[in-house]
Amino acid sequence: MTFYENTDSPERVLLISVDTGDFNAEESIEELALLVETAGGEAVVTSTQKLPSVNPATYVGSGRIQEIAEICRTNEIDLIVADDELSPAQLKNIEDLTDTRVIDRTMLILDIFALRARSSEGKLQVELAQLKYSLPFLTGKGKSLSRLGGGIGTRGPGESKLESDKRHMRRKIYALEEELKQIEKRRNTMRSRRKKDGIISVAIVGYTNAGKSTLMNRLTDAGVLAEDKLFATLDPTARKLTLPNGQDVMLIDTVGLVRRLPHKLVEAFKSTLEEAKNADLILNVCDASSDECSEHLEVTANLLRELECEQTPVISVMNKCDLVPDIYDLPTLGRAVMISALNGEGIDELLSAIEEALPKNRARKKLLIPFDKGSIIAEIRKDGVIHSDDYTENGTLIDATVNIQYLEKIKQYIQ
């Protein structure tokens, strides 16, 4: 049994995990400690137990649960966090045997989501996910309904209140789902309008805390909160990005990912994550300085497959390369660009890679525009880039990057 001691915690937390060999338990619980820190607590003790499978009654083994109870008493633990999803029975049994409040990994992530949500849609998605997850835990055996059970004096009112609470939660869930359906309709309408207007969208995806918000700020001056915390930003942000060739694209930041992101959360945030599904290009941002770089890339790749994004071009954006001794040893998926969003290193190469990967709807040409057709030059300036111009006897000779559709209309002026 291994313990990692820490002190001076605002809320003292014990992390528990069962290593069944299905995933890297050590890396997962390290991430759980970061999640606890993001939520405002601090992991003072960590307990991991190797078992063939989790105990259906107490999650950990019967002997280990007694050790955990003693740890809670001697270390003044305020909260136990399990690195897995607990059943209502497991949660109740652990609480009873340790006399300590218990939550699981999903509850912790939901709590952080609730803390970070700012938009009305984000708050609705979080509330819906919380209600759906909490409904099975409303068993009628908690402290507020402690008189429930068999025997005289325990029937009737308590159980009625329980059923009333469940009905209320189900009505609330239905109402939130209907409200989110309307928001999703509006979002789909906006996507369709963007496509119709020829607006190109580029989605930023990646593991949380990889530097997505810092990159967004570097590229667009978006003013997005960028902190060294998991899920520092939750709500999607969309900003205009003008590429060096003058093309404007819509850059969209999406919710960050974590290892073993609960399926319920993926479902709740599907409308937000589908910004990636409908994008013309995906930037998969990864923290190149992390020892778990390859695992983070795989987490994102798995979700993109789940969202059916296989046909969308992807650029692996290896961020924080200024902290990596040998960038050539880094794992990548597809085309990769090495950058540092914080100091701007590699940003020009990234912009060039974006230009090359986007659908070809622009071309650079030399045009001789008659003097009486000055409106053409104004149109090109509005939607393209004029790299140089020169006045000649026959008109204005320009070197410009022009929208292909517009270029077709003025093809007689191509030199």
mmCIF file of C-alpha atoms in Angstrom:
data_model
loop_
_atom_site.group_PDB
_atom_site.id
_atom_site.type_symbol
_atom_site.label_atom_id
_atom_site.label_comp_id
_atom_site.label_asym_id
_atom_site.label_seq_id
_atom_site.Cartn_x
_atom_site.Cartn_y
_atom_site.Cartn_z
ATOM 1 C CA MET A 1 0.000 0.000 0.000
ATOM 2 C CA THR A 2 1.466 3.327 -1.086
ATOM 3 C CA PHE A 3 0.699 6.695 0.482
ATOM 4 C CA TYR A 4 1.538 10.146 -0.823
ATOM 5 C CA GLU A 5 1.482 12.608 2.032
ATOM 6 C CA ASN A 6 0.633 16.293 1.706
ATOM 7 C CA THR A 7 -0.448 18.952 4.163
ATOM 8 C CA ASP A 8 -2.288 22.262 4.510
ATOM 9 C CA SER A 9 -5.252 21.193 2.418
ATOM 10 C CA PRO A 10 -8.352 23.421 2.293
ATOM 11 C CA GLU A 11 -10.390 20.205 2.048
ATOM 12 C CA ARG A 12 -8.472 17.054 2.928
ATOM 13 C CA VAL A 13 -9.133 14.316 0.378
ATOM 14 C CA LEU A 14 -8.341 10.596 0.294
ATOM 15 C CA LEU A 15 -8.113 9.070 -3.189
ATOM 16 C CA ILE A 16 -8.955 5.385 -3.564
ATOM 17 C CA SER A 17 -8.469 3.207 -6.630
ATOM 18 C CA VAL A 18 -8.782 -0.440 -7.630
ATOM 19 C CA ASP A 19 -6.217 -1.593 -10.199
ATOM 20 C CA THR A 20 -7.867 -4.368 -12.213
ATOM 21 C CA GLY A 21 -5.410 -4.043 -15.093
ATOM 22 C CA ASP A 22 -8.032 -2.515 -17.423
ATOM 23 C CA PHE A 23 -6.214 0.852 -17.501
ATOM 24 C CA ASN A 24 -3.084 2.520 -16.131
ATOM 25 C CA ALA A 25 -4.219 3.011 -12.533
ATOM 26 C CA GLU A 26 -1.165 5.042 -11.513
ATOM 27 C CA GLU A 27 -1.577 7.629 -14.276
ATOM 28 C CA SER A 28 -5.346 7.744 -13.756
ATOM 29 C CA ILE A 29 -5.092 8.480 -10.035
ATOM 30 C CA GLU A 30 -2.449 11.156 -10.680
ATOM 31 C CA GLU A 31 -4.983 12.800 -12.968
ATOM 32 C CA LEU A 32 -7.641 12.381 -10.272
ATOM 33 C CA ALA A 33 -5.394 14.322 -7.867
ATOM 34 C CA LEU A 34 -5.243 17.165 -10.411
ATOM 35 C CA LEU A 35 -9.033 17.084 -10.723
ATOM 36 C CA VAL A 36 -9.337 17.341 -6.923
ATOM 37 C CA GLU A 37 -6.985 20.330 -6.954
ATOM 38 C CA THR A 38 -9.047 21.955 -9.706
ATOM 39 C CA ALA A 39 -12.178 21.484 -7.575
ATOM 40 C CA GLY A 40 -10.499 23.265 -4.645
ATOM 41 C CA GLY A 41 -9.311 20.322 -2.573
ATOM 42 C CA GLU A 42 -5.991 18.591 -2.041
ATOM 43 C CA ALA A 43 -5.186 14.878 -2.066
ATOM 44 C CA VAL A 44 -3.362 14.165 1.188
ATOM 45 C CA VAL A 45 -3.425 10.357 0.939
ATOM 46 C CA THR A 46 -3.700 7.954 -2.007
ATOM 47 C CA SER A 47 -4.636 4.266 -1.649
ATOM 48 C CA THR A 48 -4.490 1.840 -4.583
ATOM 49 C CA GLN A 49 -5.355 -1.855 -4.353
ATOM 50 C CA LYS A 50 -4.778 -4.532 -7.005
ATOM 51 C CA LEU A 51 -7.789 -6.813 -7.434
ATOM 52 C CA PRO A 52 -9.133 -9.036 -10.249
ATOM 53 C CA SER A 53 -12.353 -6.979 -10.107
ATOM 54 C CA VAL A 54 -13.901 -4.313 -7.901
ATOM 55 C CA ASN A 55 -15.788 -5.395 -4.793
ATOM 56 C CA PRO A 56 -19.532 -5.024 -5.603
ATOM 57 C CA ALA A 57 -20.266 -4.018 -2.002
ATOM 58 C CA THR A 58 -17.413 -1.724 -0.982
ATOM 59 C CA TYR A 59 -15.421 -1.145 -4.234
ATOM 60 C CA VAL A 60 -12.141 -2.049 -2.426
ATOM 61 C CA GLY A 61 -11.598 -5.267 -0.468
ATOM 62 C CA SER A 62 -13.126 -5.782 2.981
ATOM 63 C CA GLY A 63 -9.738 -5.564 4.691
ATOM 64 C CA ARG A 64 -8.729 -2.445 2.796
ATOM 65 C CA ILE A 65 -11.962 -0.640 3.692
ATOM 66 C CA GLN A 66 -11.075 -1.015 7.383
ATOM 67 C CA GLU A 67 -7.629 0.459 6.680
ATOM 68 C CA ILE A 68 -9.257 3.340 4.818
ATOM 69 C CA ALA A 69 -11.562 4.007 7.785
ATOM 70 C CA GLU A 70 -8.501 4.227 10.053
ATOM 71 C CA ILE A 71 -6.709 6.529 7.575
ATOM 72 C CA CYS A 72 -9.735 8.844 7.562
ATOM 73 C CA ARG A 73 -9.667 9.077 11.345
ATOM 74 C CA THR A 74 -5.917 9.591 11.749
ATOM 75 C CA ASN A 75 -5.545 12.056 8.843
ATOM 76 C CA GLU A 76 -8.770 14.011 9.472
ATOM 77 C CA ILE A 77 -10.014 13.262 5.954
ATOM 78 C CA ASP A 78 -12.990 15.373 4.823
ATOM 79 C CA LEU A 79 -13.775 13.537 1.592
ATOM 80 C CA ILE A 80 -13.063 10.207 -0.144
ATOM 81 C CA VAL A 81 -12.902 10.246 -3.959
ATOM 82 C CA ALA A 82 -13.019 6.943 -5.862
ATOM 83 C CA ASP A 83 -11.228 6.762 -9.209
ATOM 84 C CA ASP A 84 -14.192 5.031 -10.821
ATOM 85 C CA GLU A 85 -17.968 5.183 -11.037
ATOM 86 C CA LEU A 86 -19.558 3.848 -7.846
ATOM 87 C CA SER A 87 -22.941 2.200 -7.546
ATOM 88 C CA PRO A 88 -25.403 3.665 -5.015
ATOM 89 C CA ALA A 89 -24.787 0.643 -2.755
ATOM 90 C CA GLN A 90 -20.992 1.009 -2.924
ATOM 91 C CA LEU A 91 -21.169 4.708 -2.132
ATOM 92 C CA LYS A 92 -23.485 4.183 0.848
ATOM 93 C CA ASN A 93 -21.457 1.281 2.228
ATOM 94 C CA ILE A 94 -18.167 3.171 2.051
ATOM 95 C CA GLU A 95 -19.738 6.177 3.769
ATOM 96 C CA ASP A 96 -21.196 3.985 6.523
ATOM 97 C CA LEU A 97 -17.954 2.084 7.151
ATOM 98 C CA THR A 98 -15.649 5.115 7.098
ATOM 99 C CA ASP A 99 -18.018 7.782 8.461
ATOM 100 C CA THR A 100 -16.703 10.050 5.690
ATOM 101 C CA ARG A 101 -18.393 11.709 2.736
ATOM 102 C CA VAL A 102 -17.761 9.876 -0.566
ATOM 103 C CA ILE A 103 -17.975 10.858 -4.231
ATOM 104 C CA ASP A 104 -16.718 9.140 -7.377
ATOM 105 C CA ARG A 105 -14.770 10.294 -10.418
ATOM 106 C CA THR A 106 -17.871 11.288 -12.397
ATOM 107 C CA MET A 107 -19.323 13.333 -9.518
ATOM 108 C CA LEU A 108 -16.003 15.152 -9.200
ATOM 109 C CA ILE A 109 -15.865 16.029 -12.894
ATOM 110 C CA LEU A 110 -19.503 17.167 -12.803
ATOM 111 C CA ASP A 111 -18.667 19.401 -9.841
ATOM 112 C CA ILE A 112 -15.818 21.002 -11.804
ATOM 113 C CA PHE A 113 -18.071 21.405 -14.837
ATOM 114 C CA ALA A 114 -20.653 23.153 -12.663
ATOM 115 C CA LEU A 115 -17.915 25.463 -11.368
ATOM 116 C CA ARG A 116 -16.621 26.305 -14.857
ATOM 117 C CA ALA A 117 -19.852 26.622 -16.866
ATOM 118 C CA ARG A 118 -20.594 30.213 -17.841
ATOM 119 C CA SER A 119 -23.007 30.155 -20.792
ATOM 120 C CA SER A 120 -26.666 29.234 -20.409
ATOM 121 C CA GLU A 121 -26.137 26.154 -22.580
ATOM 122 C CA GLY A 122 -23.149 25.019 -20.524
ATOM 123 C CA LYS A 123 -25.119 25.381 -17.286
ATOM 124 C CA LEU A 124 -28.060 23.460 -18.724
ATOM 125 C CA GLN A 125 -25.793 20.644 -19.918
ATOM 126 C CA VAL A 126 -24.132 20.376 -16.513
ATOM 127 C CA GLU A 127 -27.450 20.399 -14.639
ATOM 128 C CA LEU A 128 -28.880 17.725 -16.941
ATOM 129 C CA ALA A 129 -25.828 15.482 -16.506
ATOM 130 C CA GLN A 130 -25.926 15.946 -12.727
ATOM 131 C CA LEU A 131 -29.623 15.095 -12.487
ATOM 132 C CA LYS A 132 -29.299 12.006 -14.688
ATOM 133 C CA TYR A 133 -26.345 10.766 -12.704
ATOM 134 C CA SER A 134 -27.913 11.538 -9.310
ATOM 135 C CA LEU A 135 -31.294 9.893 -9.970
ATOM 136 C CA PRO A 136 -30.186 6.290 -9.153
ATOM 137 C CA PHE A 137 -28.599 7.524 -5.913
ATOM 138 C CA LEU A 138 -31.968 8.816 -4.675
ATOM 139 C CA THR A 139 -32.803 5.605 -2.849
ATOM 140 C CA GLY A 140 -34.723 6.955 0.104
ATOM 141 C CA LYS A 141 -32.145 5.696 2.594
ATOM 142 C CA GLY A 142 -30.186 8.848 3.144
ATOM 143 C CA LYS A 143 -30.107 10.924 6.296
ATOM 144 C CA SER A 144 -33.001 13.138 5.210
ATOM 145 C CA LEU A 145 -35.224 10.033 4.874
ATOM 146 C CA SER A 146 -33.651 7.938 7.613
ATOM 147 C CA ARG A 147 -37.018 6.631 8.937
ATOM 148 C CA LEU A 148 -37.673 4.628 5.788
ATOM 149 C CA GLY A 149 -37.660 0.828 5.952
ATOM 150 C CA GLY A 150 -39.770 -2.017 7.263
ATOM 151 C CA GLY A 151 -41.712 -1.906 10.523
ATOM 152 C CA ILE A 152 -44.229 0.230 12.390
ATOM 153 C CA GLY A 153 -43.903 3.942 11.977
ATOM 154 C CA THR A 154 -41.729 3.792 8.874
ATOM 155 C CA ARG A 155 -44.293 3.445 6.088
ATOM 156 C CA GLY A 156 -46.116 6.088 4.088
ATOM 157 C CA PRO A 157 -44.878 9.670 4.158
ATOM 158 C CA GLY A 158 -41.179 8.993 3.650
ATOM 159 C CA GLU A 159 -41.673 6.755 0.655
ATOM 160 C CA SER A 160 -44.168 9.225 -0.772
ATOM 161 C CA LYS A 161 -41.594 11.973 -0.486
ATOM 162 C CA LEU A 162 -39.045 9.740 -2.216
ATOM 163 C CA GLU A 163 -41.375 9.054 -5.133
ATOM 164 C CA SER A 164 -42.268 12.736 -5.268
ATOM 165 C CA ASP A 165 -38.581 13.649 -5.424
ATOM 166 C CA LYS A 166 -37.999 11.154 -8.228
ATOM 167 C CA ARG A 167 -40.968 12.451 -10.222
ATOM 168 C CA HIS A 168 -39.729 16.012 -9.753
ATOM 169 C CA MET A 169 -36.256 15.049 -10.989
ATOM 170 C CA ARG A 170 -37.680 13.232 -14.027
ATOM 171 C CA ARG A 171 -39.836 16.249 -14.918
ATOM 172 C CA LYS A 172 -36.799 18.512 -14.562
ATOM 173 C CA ILE A 173 -34.708 16.188 -16.751
ATOM 174 C CA TYR A 174 -37.415 16.202 -19.437
ATOM 175 C CA ALA A 175 -37.685 20.000 -19.331
ATOM 176 C CA LEU A 176 -33.906 20.430 -19.621
ATOM 177 C CA GLU A 177 -33.730 17.964 -22.516
ATOM 178 C CA GLU A 178 -36.435 19.895 -24.369
ATOM 179 C CA GLU A 179 -34.648 23.191 -23.730
ATOM 180 C CA LEU A 180 -31.344 21.763 -24.956
ATOM 181 C CA LYS A 181 -33.055 20.393 -28.077
ATOM 182 C CA GLN A 182 -34.118 23.929 -28.952
ATOM 183 C CA ILE A 183 -30.588 25.215 -28.370
ATOM 184 C CA GLU A 184 -29.212 22.400 -30.527
ATOM 185 C CA LYS A 185 -31.669 23.325 -33.306
ATOM 186 C CA ARG A 186 -30.395 26.905 -33.211
ATOM 187 C CA ARG A 187 -26.800 25.670 -33.193
ATOM 188 C CA ASN A 188 -27.486 23.430 -36.214
ATOM 189 C CA THR A 189 -29.149 26.341 -38.005
ATOM 190 C CA MET A 190 -26.095 28.495 -37.362
ATOM 191 C CA ARG A 191 -23.824 25.702 -38.660
ATOM 192 C CA SER A 192 -25.939 25.371 -41.820
ATOM 193 C CA ARG A 193 -25.833 29.126 -42.340
ATOM 194 C CA ARG A 194 -22.060 29.155 -41.933
ATOM 195 C CA LYS A 195 -21.743 26.392 -44.529
ATOM 196 C CA LYS A 196 -24.103 28.191 -46.902
ATOM 197 C CA ASP A 197 -22.150 31.430 -46.534
ATOM 198 C CA GLY A 198 -18.919 29.566 -47.228
ATOM 199 C CA ILE A 199 -17.489 30.150 -43.740
ATOM 200 C CA ILE A 200 -14.662 27.726 -42.977
ATOM 201 C CA SER A 201 -14.509 26.440 -39.391
ATOM 202 C CA VAL A 202 -11.447 25.138 -37.540
ATOM 203 C CA ALA A 203 -12.076 23.302 -34.242
ATOM 204 C CA ILE A 204 -9.520 23.133 -31.432
ATOM 205 C CA VAL A 205 -9.756 19.872 -29.518
ATOM 206 C CA GLY A 206 -7.465 18.155 -27.092
ATOM 207 C CA TYR A 207 -6.749 17.032 -23.590
ATOM 208 C CA THR A 208 -7.678 19.539 -20.913
ATOM 209 C CA ASN A 209 -4.789 21.751 -19.750
ATOM 210 C CA ALA A 210 -2.896 21.212 -23.030
ATOM 211 C CA GLY A 211 -2.919 24.950 -23.781
ATOM 212 C CA LYS A 212 -5.975 25.227 -26.052
ATOM 213 C CA SER A 213 -7.134 28.535 -24.535
ATOM 214 C CA THR A 214 -3.586 29.952 -24.649
ATOM 215 C CA LEU A 215 -3.398 29.027 -28.342
ATOM 216 C CA MET A 216 -6.822 30.601 -28.947
ATOM 217 C CA ASN A 217 -5.623 33.821 -27.337
ATOM 218 C CA ARG A 218 -2.354 33.753 -29.285
ATOM 219 C CA LEU A 219 -4.118 33.365 -32.635
ATOM 220 C CA THR A 220 -7.129 35.646 -32.135
ATOM 221 C CA ASP A 221 -6.663 37.790 -28.989
ATOM 222 C CA ALA A 222 -9.872 36.151 -27.756
ATOM 223 C CA GLY A 223 -9.282 36.984 -24.087
ATOM 224 C CA VAL A 224 -10.175 33.435 -23.008
ATOM 225 C CA LEU A 225 -9.301 32.432 -19.433
ATOM 226 C CA ALA A 226 -6.065 30.432 -19.508
ATOM 227 C CA GLU A 227 -5.014 28.783 -16.230
ATOM 228 C CA ASP A 228 -2.819 25.842 -15.316
ATOM 229 C CA LYS A 229 -5.861 23.846 -14.230
ATOM 230 C CA LEU A 230 -8.006 21.096 -15.700
ATOM 231 C CA PHE A 231 -11.177 22.430 -17.349
ATOM 232 C CA ALA A 232 -10.120 26.064 -16.825
ATOM 233 C CA THR A 233 -12.637 26.852 -19.555
ATOM 234 C CA LEU A 234 -15.721 24.802 -20.322
ATOM 235 C CA ASP A 235 -17.915 26.795 -22.682
ATOM 236 C CA PRO A 236 -16.957 26.844 -26.369
ATOM 237 C CA THR A 237 -15.492 30.067 -27.753
ATOM 238 C CA ALA A 238 -15.663 31.083 -31.432
ATOM 239 C CA ARG A 239 -13.490 33.849 -32.903
ATOM 240 C CA LYS A 240 -12.492 35.014 -36.378
ATOM 241 C CA LEU A 241 -8.970 34.089 -37.451
ATOM 242 C CA THR A 242 -7.425 35.817 -40.464
ATOM 243 C CA LEU A 243 -4.794 33.642 -42.115
ATOM 244 C CA PRO A 244 -1.671 35.106 -43.784
ATOM 245 C CA ASN A 245 -3.295 34.706 -47.236
ATOM 246 C CA GLY A 246 -6.180 36.902 -46.068
ATOM 247 C CA GLN A 247 -8.698 34.094 -45.681
ATOM 248 C CA ASP A 248 -10.993 34.403 -42.676
ATOM 249 C CA VAL A 249 -11.905 31.227 -40.782
ATOM 250 C CA MET A 250 -13.975 30.581 -37.662
ATOM 251 C CA LEU A 251 -11.754 29.216 -34.882
ATOM 252 C CA ILE A 252 -13.764 27.264 -32.286
ATOM 253 C CA ASP A 253 -12.449 26.112 -28.913
ATOM 254 C CA THR A 254 -14.186 23.037 -27.458
ATOM 255 C CA VAL A 255 -14.445 21.466 -24.004
ATOM 256 C CA GLY A 256 -11.265 19.757 -22.818
ATOM 257 C CA LEU A 257 -11.001 15.999 -22.523
ATOM 258 C CA VAL A 258 -9.701 13.734 -19.791
ATOM 259 C CA ARG A 259 -8.783 10.069 -19.653
ATOM 260 C CA ARG A 260 -11.847 7.855 -19.174
ATOM 261 C CA LEU A 261 -14.253 10.767 -19.645
ATOM 262 C CA PRO A 262 -17.581 9.270 -18.501
ATOM 263 C CA HIS A 263 -19.914 8.449 -21.378
ATOM 264 C CA LYS A 264 -22.736 10.378 -19.683
ATOM 265 C CA LEU A 265 -20.647 13.554 -19.954
ATOM 266 C CA VAL A 266 -19.829 12.903 -23.601
ATOM 267 C CA GLU A 267 -23.557 12.570 -24.253
ATOM 268 C CA ALA A 268 -24.398 15.720 -22.271
ATOM 269 C CA PHE A 269 -21.838 17.796 -24.150
ATOM 270 C CA LYS A 270 -22.352 16.188 -27.541
ATOM 271 C CA SER A 271 -23.811 19.326 -29.141
ATOM 272 C CA THR A 272 -20.696 21.238 -28.060
ATOM 273 C CA LEU A 273 -18.302 18.497 -29.137
ATOM 274 C CA GLU A 274 -20.057 18.231 -32.498
ATOM 275 C CA GLU A 275 -18.431 21.536 -33.409
ATOM 276 C CA ALA A 276 -15.445 19.279 -34.098
ATOM 277 C CA LYS A 277 -17.582 16.880 -36.141
ATOM 278 C CA ASN A 278 -18.806 19.684 -38.387
ATOM 279 C CA ALA A 279 -15.467 21.486 -38.699
ATOM 280 C CA ASP A 280 -13.468 21.663 -41.935
ATOM 281 C CA LEU A 281 -10.243 21.125 -39.995
ATOM 282 C CA ILE A 282 -9.384 19.898 -36.491
ATOM 283 C CA LEU A 283 -6.408 21.067 -34.446
ATOM 284 C CA ASN A 284 -5.562 18.326 -31.938
ATOM 285 C CA VAL A 285 -3.623 20.239 -29.276
ATOM 286 C CA CYS A 286 -1.365 18.185 -27.023
ATOM 287 C CA ASP A 287 1.011 19.084 -24.191
ATOM 288 C CA ALA A 288 4.313 17.906 -25.663
ATOM 289 C CA SER A 289 6.069 18.315 -22.298
ATOM 290 C CA SER A 290 3.799 15.765 -20.593
ATOM 291 C CA ASP A 291 5.115 12.253 -19.958
ATOM 292 C CA GLU A 292 1.672 11.033 -21.031
ATOM 293 C CA CYS A 293 1.734 12.843 -24.379
ATOM 294 C CA SER A 294 0.980 9.732 -26.469
ATOM 295 C CA GLU A 295 -1.887 8.703 -24.162
ATOM 296 C CA HIS A 296 -3.403 12.195 -24.406
ATOM 297 C CA LEU A 297 -3.273 12.052 -28.199
ATOM 298 C CA GLU A 298 -5.003 8.677 -28.107
ATOM 299 C CA VAL A 299 -7.748 9.994 -25.758
ATOM 300 C CA THR A 300 -8.564 12.690 -28.304
ATOM 301 C CA ALA A 301 -8.305 10.328 -31.276
ATOM 302 C CA ASN A 302 -10.764 7.910 -29.639
ATOM 303 C CA LEU A 303 -13.335 10.639 -29.059
ATOM 304 C CA LEU A 304 -12.953 11.920 -32.624
ATOM 305 C CA ARG A 305 -13.660 8.380 -33.849
ATOM 306 C CA GLU A 306 -16.711 8.257 -31.575
ATOM 307 C CA LEU A 307 -17.926 11.504 -33.118
ATOM 308 C CA GLU A 308 -17.332 10.049 -36.623
ATOM 309 C CA CYS A 309 -14.687 12.603 -37.576
ATOM 310 C CA GLU A 310 -12.476 10.176 -39.526
ATOM 311 C CA GLN A 311 -12.911 12.108 -42.790
ATOM 312 C CA THR A 312 -11.971 15.485 -41.294
ATOM 313 C CA PRO A 313 -8.297 16.472 -41.713
ATOM 314 C CA VAL A 314 -6.407 16.703 -38.397
ATOM 315 C CA ILE A 315 -3.233 18.583 -37.479
ATOM 316 C CA SER A 316 -1.455 17.484 -34.294
ATOM 317 C CA VAL A 317 -0.409 20.712 -32.555
ATOM 318 C CA MET A 318 2.390 19.775 -30.166
ATOM 319 C CA ASN A 319 2.316 22.642 -27.666
ATOM 320 C CA LYS A 320 4.915 23.575 -25.008
ATOM 321 C CA CYS A 321 7.755 22.349 -27.240
ATOM 322 C CA ASP A 322 10.042 24.927 -25.619
ATOM 323 C CA LEU A 323 10.007 22.597 -22.577
ATOM 324 C CA VAL A 324 10.985 19.473 -24.558
ATOM 325 C CA PRO A 325 14.701 18.594 -24.999
ATOM 326 C CA ASP A 326 14.243 16.613 -28.227
ATOM 327 C CA ILE A 327 11.074 17.380 -30.164
ATOM 328 C CA TYR A 328 11.900 14.744 -32.797
ATOM 329 C CA ASP A 329 11.119 11.980 -30.313
ATOM 330 C CA LEU A 330 7.539 13.168 -29.826
ATOM 331 C CA PRO A 331 4.642 10.882 -30.820
ATOM 332 C CA THR A 332 2.217 12.410 -33.318
ATOM 333 C CA LEU A 333 -1.006 11.582 -35.144
ATOM 334 C CA GLY A 334 -1.162 12.705 -38.778
ATOM 335 C CA ARG A 335 0.581 15.933 -39.692
ATOM 336 C CA ALA A 336 2.268 17.601 -36.709
ATOM 337 C CA VAL A 337 3.418 21.146 -35.962
ATOM 338 C CA MET A 338 5.674 21.972 -33.021
ATOM 339 C CA ILE A 339 4.731 25.214 -31.224
ATOM 340 C CA SER A 340 4.787 27.145 -27.976
ATOM 341 C CA ALA A 341 1.496 29.018 -27.648
ATOM 342 C CA LEU A 342 2.909 30.943 -24.689
ATOM 343 C CA ASN A 343 5.909 32.516 -26.437
ATOM 344 C CA GLY A 344 4.697 32.306 -30.057
ATOM 345 C CA GLU A 345 7.276 29.821 -31.300
ATOM 346 C CA GLY A 346 6.070 27.870 -34.352
ATOM 347 C CA ILE A 347 2.863 29.908 -34.817
ATOM 348 C CA ASP A 348 3.786 30.953 -38.374
ATOM 349 C CA GLU A 349 4.350 27.290 -39.291
ATOM 350 C CA LEU A 350 0.990 26.398 -37.760
ATOM 351 C CA LEU A 351 -0.823 29.087 -39.766
ATOM 352 C CA SER A 352 0.837 27.836 -42.954
ATOM 353 C CA ALA A 353 -0.209 24.271 -42.123
ATOM 354 C CA ILE A 354 -3.803 25.431 -41.574
ATOM 355 C CA GLU A 355 -3.799 27.187 -44.947
ATOM 356 C CA GLU A 356 -2.524 24.061 -46.707
ATOM 357 C CA ALA A 357 -4.986 21.722 -44.981
ATOM 358 C CA LEU A 358 -8.129 23.796 -45.595
ATOM 359 C CA PRO A 359 -10.393 23.265 -48.628
ATOM 360 C CA LYS A 360 -8.918 25.058 -51.635
ATOM 361 C CA ASN A 361 -11.330 27.928 -52.183
ATOM 362 C CA ARG A 362 -8.724 30.613 -52.925
ATOM 363 C CA ALA A 363 -5.993 31.131 -55.493
ATOM 364 C CA ARG A 364 -3.156 33.594 -55.946
ATOM 365 C CA LYS A 365 -3.149 35.259 -59.357
ATOM 366 C CA LYS A 366 -1.853 38.305 -61.203
ATOM 367 C CA LEU A 367 -4.695 40.452 -62.552
ATOM 368 C CA LEU A 368 -4.766 43.507 -64.814
ATOM 369 C CA ILE A 369 -7.803 45.530 -63.754
ATOM 370 C CA PRO A 370 -8.951 48.397 -66.054
ATOM 371 C CA PHE A 371 -9.092 51.772 -64.373
ATOM 372 C CA ASP A 372 -12.874 51.952 -64.860
ATOM 373 C CA LYS A 373 -13.282 48.665 -62.957
ATOM 374 C CA GLY A 374 -11.991 49.938 -59.624
ATOM 375 C CA SER A 375 -14.871 48.235 -57.809
ATOM 376 C CA ILE A 376 -13.209 44.875 -58.557
ATOM 377 C CA ILE A 377 -10.117 45.901 -56.607
ATOM 378 C CA ALA A 378 -12.363 46.984 -53.716
ATOM 379 C CA GLU A 379 -14.107 43.588 -53.767
ATOM 380 C CA ILE A 380 -10.775 41.760 -53.752
ATOM 381 C CA ARG A 381 -9.542 43.857 -50.809
ATOM 382 C CA LYS A 382 -12.748 43.080 -48.928
ATOM 383 C CA ASP A 383 -12.587 39.289 -49.255
ATOM 384 C CA GLY A 384 -8.971 38.584 -50.223
ATOM 385 C CA VAL A 385 -5.464 39.940 -50.080
ATOM 386 C CA ILE A 386 -3.639 42.251 -52.497
ATOM 387 C CA HIS A 387 0.044 41.475 -52.105
ATOM 388 C CA SER A 388 1.228 44.225 -54.519
ATOM 389 C CA ASP A 389 -0.164 46.646 -57.077
ATOM 390 C CA ASP A 390 1.376 48.614 -59.935
ATOM 391 C CA TYR A 391 -0.191 51.215 -62.178
ATOM 392 C CA THR A 392 0.356 50.608 -65.913
ATOM 393 C CA GLU A 393 -0.923 52.205 -69.108
ATOM 394 C CA ASN A 394 -3.715 49.624 -69.402
ATOM 395 C CA GLY A 395 -4.830 49.483 -65.792
ATOM 396 C CA THR A 396 -3.775 48.360 -62.309
ATOM 397 C CA LEU A 397 -1.625 45.228 -62.241
ATOM 398 C CA ILE A 398 -2.168 43.437 -58.955
ATOM 399 C CA ASP A 399 -0.823 40.288 -57.319
ATOM 400 C CA ALA A 400 -3.717 39.008 -55.205
ATOM 401 C CA THR A 401 -5.185 36.024 -53.393
ATOM 402 C CA VAL A 402 -8.818 35.818 -54.528
ATOM 403 C CA ASN A 403 -11.842 33.646 -53.725
ATOM 404 C CA ILE A 404 -12.101 31.049 -56.502
ATOM 405 C CA GLN A 405 -15.809 31.699 -57.052
ATOM 406 C CA TYR A 406 -15.143 35.412 -57.508
ATOM 407 C CA LEU A 407 -12.077 34.670 -59.624
ATOM 408 C CA GLU A 408 -14.311 32.807 -62.067
ATOM 409 C CA LYS A 409 -16.312 36.022 -62.581
ATOM 410 C CA ILE A 410 -13.221 38.096 -63.405
ATOM 411 C CA LYS A 411 -11.178 35.454 -65.208
ATOM 412 C CA GLN A 412 -10.813 37.719 -68.282
ATOM 413 C CA TYR A 413 -8.439 39.921 -66.276
ATOM 414 C CA ILE A 414 -6.064 37.091 -65.305
ATOM 415 C CA GLN A 415 -2.546 37.584 -66.707
#
